[in-house]
PDB file of C-alpha atoms in Angstrom:
ATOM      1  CA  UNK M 114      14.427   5.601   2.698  1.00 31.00           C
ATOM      2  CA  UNK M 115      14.102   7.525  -0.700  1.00 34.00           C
ATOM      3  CA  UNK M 116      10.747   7.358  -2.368  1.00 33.00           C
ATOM      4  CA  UNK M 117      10.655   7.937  -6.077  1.00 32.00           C
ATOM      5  CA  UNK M 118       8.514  10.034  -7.650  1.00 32.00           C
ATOM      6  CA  UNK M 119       5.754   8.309  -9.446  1.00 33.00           C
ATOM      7  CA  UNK M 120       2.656  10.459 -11.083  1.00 35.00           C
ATOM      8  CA  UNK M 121       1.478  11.319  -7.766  1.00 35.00           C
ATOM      9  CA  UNK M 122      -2.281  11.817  -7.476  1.00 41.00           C
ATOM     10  CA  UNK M 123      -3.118  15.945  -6.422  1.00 44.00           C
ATOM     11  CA  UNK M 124      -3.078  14.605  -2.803  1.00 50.00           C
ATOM     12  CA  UNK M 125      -0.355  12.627  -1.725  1.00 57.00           C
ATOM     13  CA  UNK M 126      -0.080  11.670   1.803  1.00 61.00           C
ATOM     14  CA  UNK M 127       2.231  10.737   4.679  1.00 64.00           C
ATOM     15  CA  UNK M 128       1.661   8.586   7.755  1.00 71.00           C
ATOM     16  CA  UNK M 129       2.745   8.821  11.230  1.00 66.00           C
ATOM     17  CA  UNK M 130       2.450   6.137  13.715  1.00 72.00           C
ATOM     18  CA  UNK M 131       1.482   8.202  16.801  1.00 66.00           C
ATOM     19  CA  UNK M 132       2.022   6.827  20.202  1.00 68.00           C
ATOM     20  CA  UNK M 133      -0.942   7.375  22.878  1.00 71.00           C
ATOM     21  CA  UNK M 134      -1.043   9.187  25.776  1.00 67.00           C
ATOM     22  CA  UNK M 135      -3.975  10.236  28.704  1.00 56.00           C
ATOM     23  CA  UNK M 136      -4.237  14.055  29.126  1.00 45.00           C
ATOM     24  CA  UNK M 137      -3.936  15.233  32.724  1.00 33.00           C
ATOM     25  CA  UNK M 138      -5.041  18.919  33.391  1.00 29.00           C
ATOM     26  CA  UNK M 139      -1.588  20.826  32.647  1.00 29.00           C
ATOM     27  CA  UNK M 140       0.707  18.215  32.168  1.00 30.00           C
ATOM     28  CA  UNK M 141       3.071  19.042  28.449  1.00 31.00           C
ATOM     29  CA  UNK M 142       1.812  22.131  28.460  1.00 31.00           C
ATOM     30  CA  UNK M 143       4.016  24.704  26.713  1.00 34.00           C
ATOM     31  CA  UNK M 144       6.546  21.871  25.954  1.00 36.00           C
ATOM     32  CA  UNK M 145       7.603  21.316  22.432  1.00 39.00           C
ATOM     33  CA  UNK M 146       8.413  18.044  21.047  1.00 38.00           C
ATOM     34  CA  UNK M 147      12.248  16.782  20.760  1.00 42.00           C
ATOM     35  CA  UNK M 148      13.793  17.416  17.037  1.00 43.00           C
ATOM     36  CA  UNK M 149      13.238  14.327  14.781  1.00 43.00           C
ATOM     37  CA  UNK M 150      15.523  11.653  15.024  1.00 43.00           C
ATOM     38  CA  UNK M 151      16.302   8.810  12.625  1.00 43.00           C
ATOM     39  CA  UNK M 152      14.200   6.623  14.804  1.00 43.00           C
ATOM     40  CA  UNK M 153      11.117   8.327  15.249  1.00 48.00           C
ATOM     41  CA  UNK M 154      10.731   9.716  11.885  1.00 48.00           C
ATOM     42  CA  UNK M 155       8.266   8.522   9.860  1.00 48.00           C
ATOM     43  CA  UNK M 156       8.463   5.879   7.168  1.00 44.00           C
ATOM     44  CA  UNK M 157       8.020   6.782   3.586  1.00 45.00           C
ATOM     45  CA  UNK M 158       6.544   4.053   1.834  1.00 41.00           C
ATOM     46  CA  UNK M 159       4.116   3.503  -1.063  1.00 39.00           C
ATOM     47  CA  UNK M 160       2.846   5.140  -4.231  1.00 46.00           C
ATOM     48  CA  UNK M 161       1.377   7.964  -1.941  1.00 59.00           C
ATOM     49  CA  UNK M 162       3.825   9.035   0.246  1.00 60.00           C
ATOM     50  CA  UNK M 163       4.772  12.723  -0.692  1.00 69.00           C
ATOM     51  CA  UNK M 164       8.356  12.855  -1.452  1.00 78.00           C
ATOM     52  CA  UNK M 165      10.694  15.153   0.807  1.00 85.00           C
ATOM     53  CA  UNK M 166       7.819  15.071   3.638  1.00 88.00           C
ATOM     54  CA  UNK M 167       8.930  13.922   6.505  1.00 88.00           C
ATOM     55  CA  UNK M 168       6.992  13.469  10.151  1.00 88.00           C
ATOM     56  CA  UNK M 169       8.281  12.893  13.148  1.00 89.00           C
ATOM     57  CA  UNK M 170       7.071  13.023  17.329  1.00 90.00           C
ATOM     58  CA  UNK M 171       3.795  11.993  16.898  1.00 91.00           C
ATOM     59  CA  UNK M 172       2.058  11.623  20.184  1.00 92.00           C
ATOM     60  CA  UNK M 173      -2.100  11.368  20.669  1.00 93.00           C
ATOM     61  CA  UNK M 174      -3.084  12.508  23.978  1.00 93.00           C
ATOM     62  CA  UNK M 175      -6.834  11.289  24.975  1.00 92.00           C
ATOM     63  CA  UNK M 176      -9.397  13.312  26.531  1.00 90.00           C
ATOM     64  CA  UNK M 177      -9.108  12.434  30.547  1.00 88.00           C
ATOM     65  CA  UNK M 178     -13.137  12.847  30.345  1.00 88.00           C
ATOM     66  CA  UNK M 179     -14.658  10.381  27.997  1.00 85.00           C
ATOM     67  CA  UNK M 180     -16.469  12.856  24.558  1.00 89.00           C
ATOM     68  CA  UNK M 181     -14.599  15.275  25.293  1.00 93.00           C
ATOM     69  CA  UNK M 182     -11.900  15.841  22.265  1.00 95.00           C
ATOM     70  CA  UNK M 183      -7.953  15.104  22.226  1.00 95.00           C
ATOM     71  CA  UNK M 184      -5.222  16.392  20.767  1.00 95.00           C
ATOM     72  CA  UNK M 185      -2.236  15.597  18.167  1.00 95.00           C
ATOM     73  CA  UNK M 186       1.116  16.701  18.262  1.00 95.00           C
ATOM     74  CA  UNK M 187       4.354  16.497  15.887  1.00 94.00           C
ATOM     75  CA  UNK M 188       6.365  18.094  13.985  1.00 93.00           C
ATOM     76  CA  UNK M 189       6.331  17.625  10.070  1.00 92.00           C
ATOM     77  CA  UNK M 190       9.220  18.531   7.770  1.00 93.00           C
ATOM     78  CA  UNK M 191       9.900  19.819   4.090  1.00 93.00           C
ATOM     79  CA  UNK M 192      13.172  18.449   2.699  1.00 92.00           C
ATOM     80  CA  UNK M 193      11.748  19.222  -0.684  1.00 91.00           C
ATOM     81  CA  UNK M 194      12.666  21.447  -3.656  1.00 92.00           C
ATOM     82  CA  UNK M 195       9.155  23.149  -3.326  1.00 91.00           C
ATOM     83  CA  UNK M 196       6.679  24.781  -1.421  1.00 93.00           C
ATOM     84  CA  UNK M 197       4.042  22.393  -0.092  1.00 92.00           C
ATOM     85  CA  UNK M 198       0.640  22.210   1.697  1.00 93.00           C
ATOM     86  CA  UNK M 199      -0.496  20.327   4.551  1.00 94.00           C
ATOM     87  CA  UNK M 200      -4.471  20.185   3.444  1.00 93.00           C
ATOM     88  CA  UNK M 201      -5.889  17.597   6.090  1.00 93.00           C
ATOM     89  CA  UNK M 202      -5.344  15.300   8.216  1.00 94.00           C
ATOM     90  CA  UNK M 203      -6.890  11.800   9.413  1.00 93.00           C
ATOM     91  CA  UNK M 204      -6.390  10.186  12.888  1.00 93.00           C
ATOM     92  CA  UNK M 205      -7.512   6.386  13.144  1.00 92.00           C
ATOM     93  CA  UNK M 206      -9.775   5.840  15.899  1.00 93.00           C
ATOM     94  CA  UNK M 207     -11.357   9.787  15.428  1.00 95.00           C
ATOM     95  CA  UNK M 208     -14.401  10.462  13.486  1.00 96.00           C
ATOM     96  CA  UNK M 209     -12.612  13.429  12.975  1.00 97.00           C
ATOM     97  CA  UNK M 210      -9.570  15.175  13.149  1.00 96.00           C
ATOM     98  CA  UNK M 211      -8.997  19.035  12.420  1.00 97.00           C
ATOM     99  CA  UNK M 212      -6.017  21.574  12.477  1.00 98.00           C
ATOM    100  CA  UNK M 213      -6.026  24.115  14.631  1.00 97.00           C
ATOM    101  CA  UNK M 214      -4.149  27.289  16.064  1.00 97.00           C
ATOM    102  CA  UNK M 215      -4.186  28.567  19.469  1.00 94.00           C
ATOM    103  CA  UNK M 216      -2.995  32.532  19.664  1.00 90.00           C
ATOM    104  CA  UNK M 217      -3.549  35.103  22.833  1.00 87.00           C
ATOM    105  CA  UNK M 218      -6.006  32.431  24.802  1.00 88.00           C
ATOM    106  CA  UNK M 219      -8.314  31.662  21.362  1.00 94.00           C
ATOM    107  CA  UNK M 220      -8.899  29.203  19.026  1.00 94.00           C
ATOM    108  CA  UNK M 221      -9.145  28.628  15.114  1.00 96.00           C
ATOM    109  CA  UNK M 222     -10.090  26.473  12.404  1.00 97.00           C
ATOM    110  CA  UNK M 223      -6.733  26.020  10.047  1.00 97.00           C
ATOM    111  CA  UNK M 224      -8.147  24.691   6.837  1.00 97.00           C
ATOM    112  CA  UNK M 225      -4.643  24.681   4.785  1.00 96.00           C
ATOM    113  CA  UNK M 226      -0.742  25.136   6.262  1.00 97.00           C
ATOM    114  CA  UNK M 227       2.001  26.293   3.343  1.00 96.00           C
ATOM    115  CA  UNK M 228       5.093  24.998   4.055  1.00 95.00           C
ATOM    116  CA  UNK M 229       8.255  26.139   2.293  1.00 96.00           C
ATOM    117  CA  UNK M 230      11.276  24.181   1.355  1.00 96.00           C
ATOM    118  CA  UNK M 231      13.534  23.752   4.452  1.00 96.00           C
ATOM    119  CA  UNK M 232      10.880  24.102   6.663  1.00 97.00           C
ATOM    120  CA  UNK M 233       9.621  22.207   9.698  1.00 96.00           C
ATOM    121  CA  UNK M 234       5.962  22.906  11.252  1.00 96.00           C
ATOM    122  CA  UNK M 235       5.725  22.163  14.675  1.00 97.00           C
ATOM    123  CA  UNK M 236       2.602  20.886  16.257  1.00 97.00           C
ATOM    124  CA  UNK M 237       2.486  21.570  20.169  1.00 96.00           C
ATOM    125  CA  UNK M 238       0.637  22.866  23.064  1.00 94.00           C
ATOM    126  CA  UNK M 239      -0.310  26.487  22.705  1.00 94.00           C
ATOM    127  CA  UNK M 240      -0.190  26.785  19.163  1.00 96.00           C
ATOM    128  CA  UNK M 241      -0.294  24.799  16.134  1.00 97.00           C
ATOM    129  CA  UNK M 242      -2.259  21.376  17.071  1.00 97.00           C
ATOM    130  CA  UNK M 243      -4.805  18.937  15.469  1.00 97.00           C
ATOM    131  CA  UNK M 244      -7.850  18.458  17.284  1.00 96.00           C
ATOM    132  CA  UNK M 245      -9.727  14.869  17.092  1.00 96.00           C
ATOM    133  CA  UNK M 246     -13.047  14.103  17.846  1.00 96.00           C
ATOM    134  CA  UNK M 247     -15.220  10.980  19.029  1.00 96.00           C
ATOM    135  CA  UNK M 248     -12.244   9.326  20.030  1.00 93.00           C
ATOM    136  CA  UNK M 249     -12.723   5.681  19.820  1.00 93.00           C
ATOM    137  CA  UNK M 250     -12.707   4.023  23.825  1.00 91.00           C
ATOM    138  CA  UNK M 251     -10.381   1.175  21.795  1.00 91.00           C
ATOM    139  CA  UNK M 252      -7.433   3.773  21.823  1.00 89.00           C
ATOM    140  CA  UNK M 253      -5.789   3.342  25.117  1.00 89.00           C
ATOM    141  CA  UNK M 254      -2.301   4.984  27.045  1.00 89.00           C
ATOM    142  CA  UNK M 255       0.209   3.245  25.663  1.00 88.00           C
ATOM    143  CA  UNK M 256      -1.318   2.209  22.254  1.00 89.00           C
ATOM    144  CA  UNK M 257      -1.048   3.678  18.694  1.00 89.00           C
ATOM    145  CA  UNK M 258      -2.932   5.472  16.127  1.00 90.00           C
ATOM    146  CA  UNK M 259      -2.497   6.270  12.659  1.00 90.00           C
ATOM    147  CA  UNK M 260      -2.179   9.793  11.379  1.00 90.00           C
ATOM    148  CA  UNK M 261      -2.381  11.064   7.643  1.00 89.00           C
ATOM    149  CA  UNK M 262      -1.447  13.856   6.672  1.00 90.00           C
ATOM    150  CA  UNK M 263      -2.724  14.692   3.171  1.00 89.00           C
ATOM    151  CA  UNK M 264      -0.693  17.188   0.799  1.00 88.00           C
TER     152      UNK M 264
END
C-alpha cells in the first residue's frame, strides 16, 4: 500500500506484528529468516509510517526461564530514495527493548543502524538482534507483539 508523504515528524515509525515463539537452548540458531513476502510484510499505515520502510519476518522468541531476556528477529527494508536510520525500537509487552550485535562470541549495545537506499538489514541469530527485557508473562507461544521501529 503506498503511503504519502505528509510533514513527517523527525521520527517516523513502522510497525511489525511479530508472532511469538518459546526459546529452546539451540533451536534457530544460525538460521536466517525467509525473504519478505507480500504476506508477511508489514503494513504501512498512518501519518507515521516512514515511507519506503518496509518490515517483514518478525518473530519474538521468549526467554524459556522466566526474567531472563528474549529476543527479536526480522528483517527491515529501504525501498527509499535516501539513506535512513533505524534509531530505536519498542516491543509491546517489554519494558524494554534494545539493538544489539553479536561478533566473534561478544556482545554490543547498537544505539543507531544507517541504512542505505536498496538495502535490507537482517535481524537474526548471531548477529544483528533486538534484545527485550521484563517480558510481560501475558505474551505466550503462539501470540503476538507489537514492534516499532522508530526512524
Amino acid at each position: 500500500m503506498p503511503v504519502t508523504k505528509r510533514n513527517l515528524p523527525p521520527h517516523a515509525s513502522l510497525v511489525l506484528i511479530c508472532s511469538v515463539a518459546l526459546m529452546s537452548m539451540v533451536a534457530g540458531c544460525g538460521k536466517t529468516p525467509d525473504s519478505p513476502t507480500e504476506s508477511n510484510e508489514a503494513t504501512l499505515s498512518g501519518p507515521d509510517a516512514k515511507p519506503g520502510m518496509v518490515a517483514s519476518d518478525g518473530k519474538l522468541v521468549l526467554p524459556i526461564v522466566a526474567g531472563r531476556p528474549g529476543a527479536v528477529y526480522f528483517t527491515v527494508r529501504n525501498d527509499g530514495a535516501e539513506p535512513v536510520t533505524l534509531a530505536g525500537v519498542h516491543v509491546s509487552g517489554a519494558a524494554k527493548a534494545e539493538m544489539h550485535q553479536s561478533n566473534g562470541g561478544s556482545m554490543a549495545k547498537v544505539d543507531s543502524l544507517p541504512i542505505d537506499p536498496g538495502a535490507s538489514m537482517v535481524f537474526a541469530p548471531g548477529g544483528l538482534h533486538v534484545m527485550v527485557f521484563d517480558v510481560s508473562p501475558d505474551l505466550k507461544p503462539g501470540g503476538k507483539a507489537e514492534l516499532t521501529l522508530t526512524f
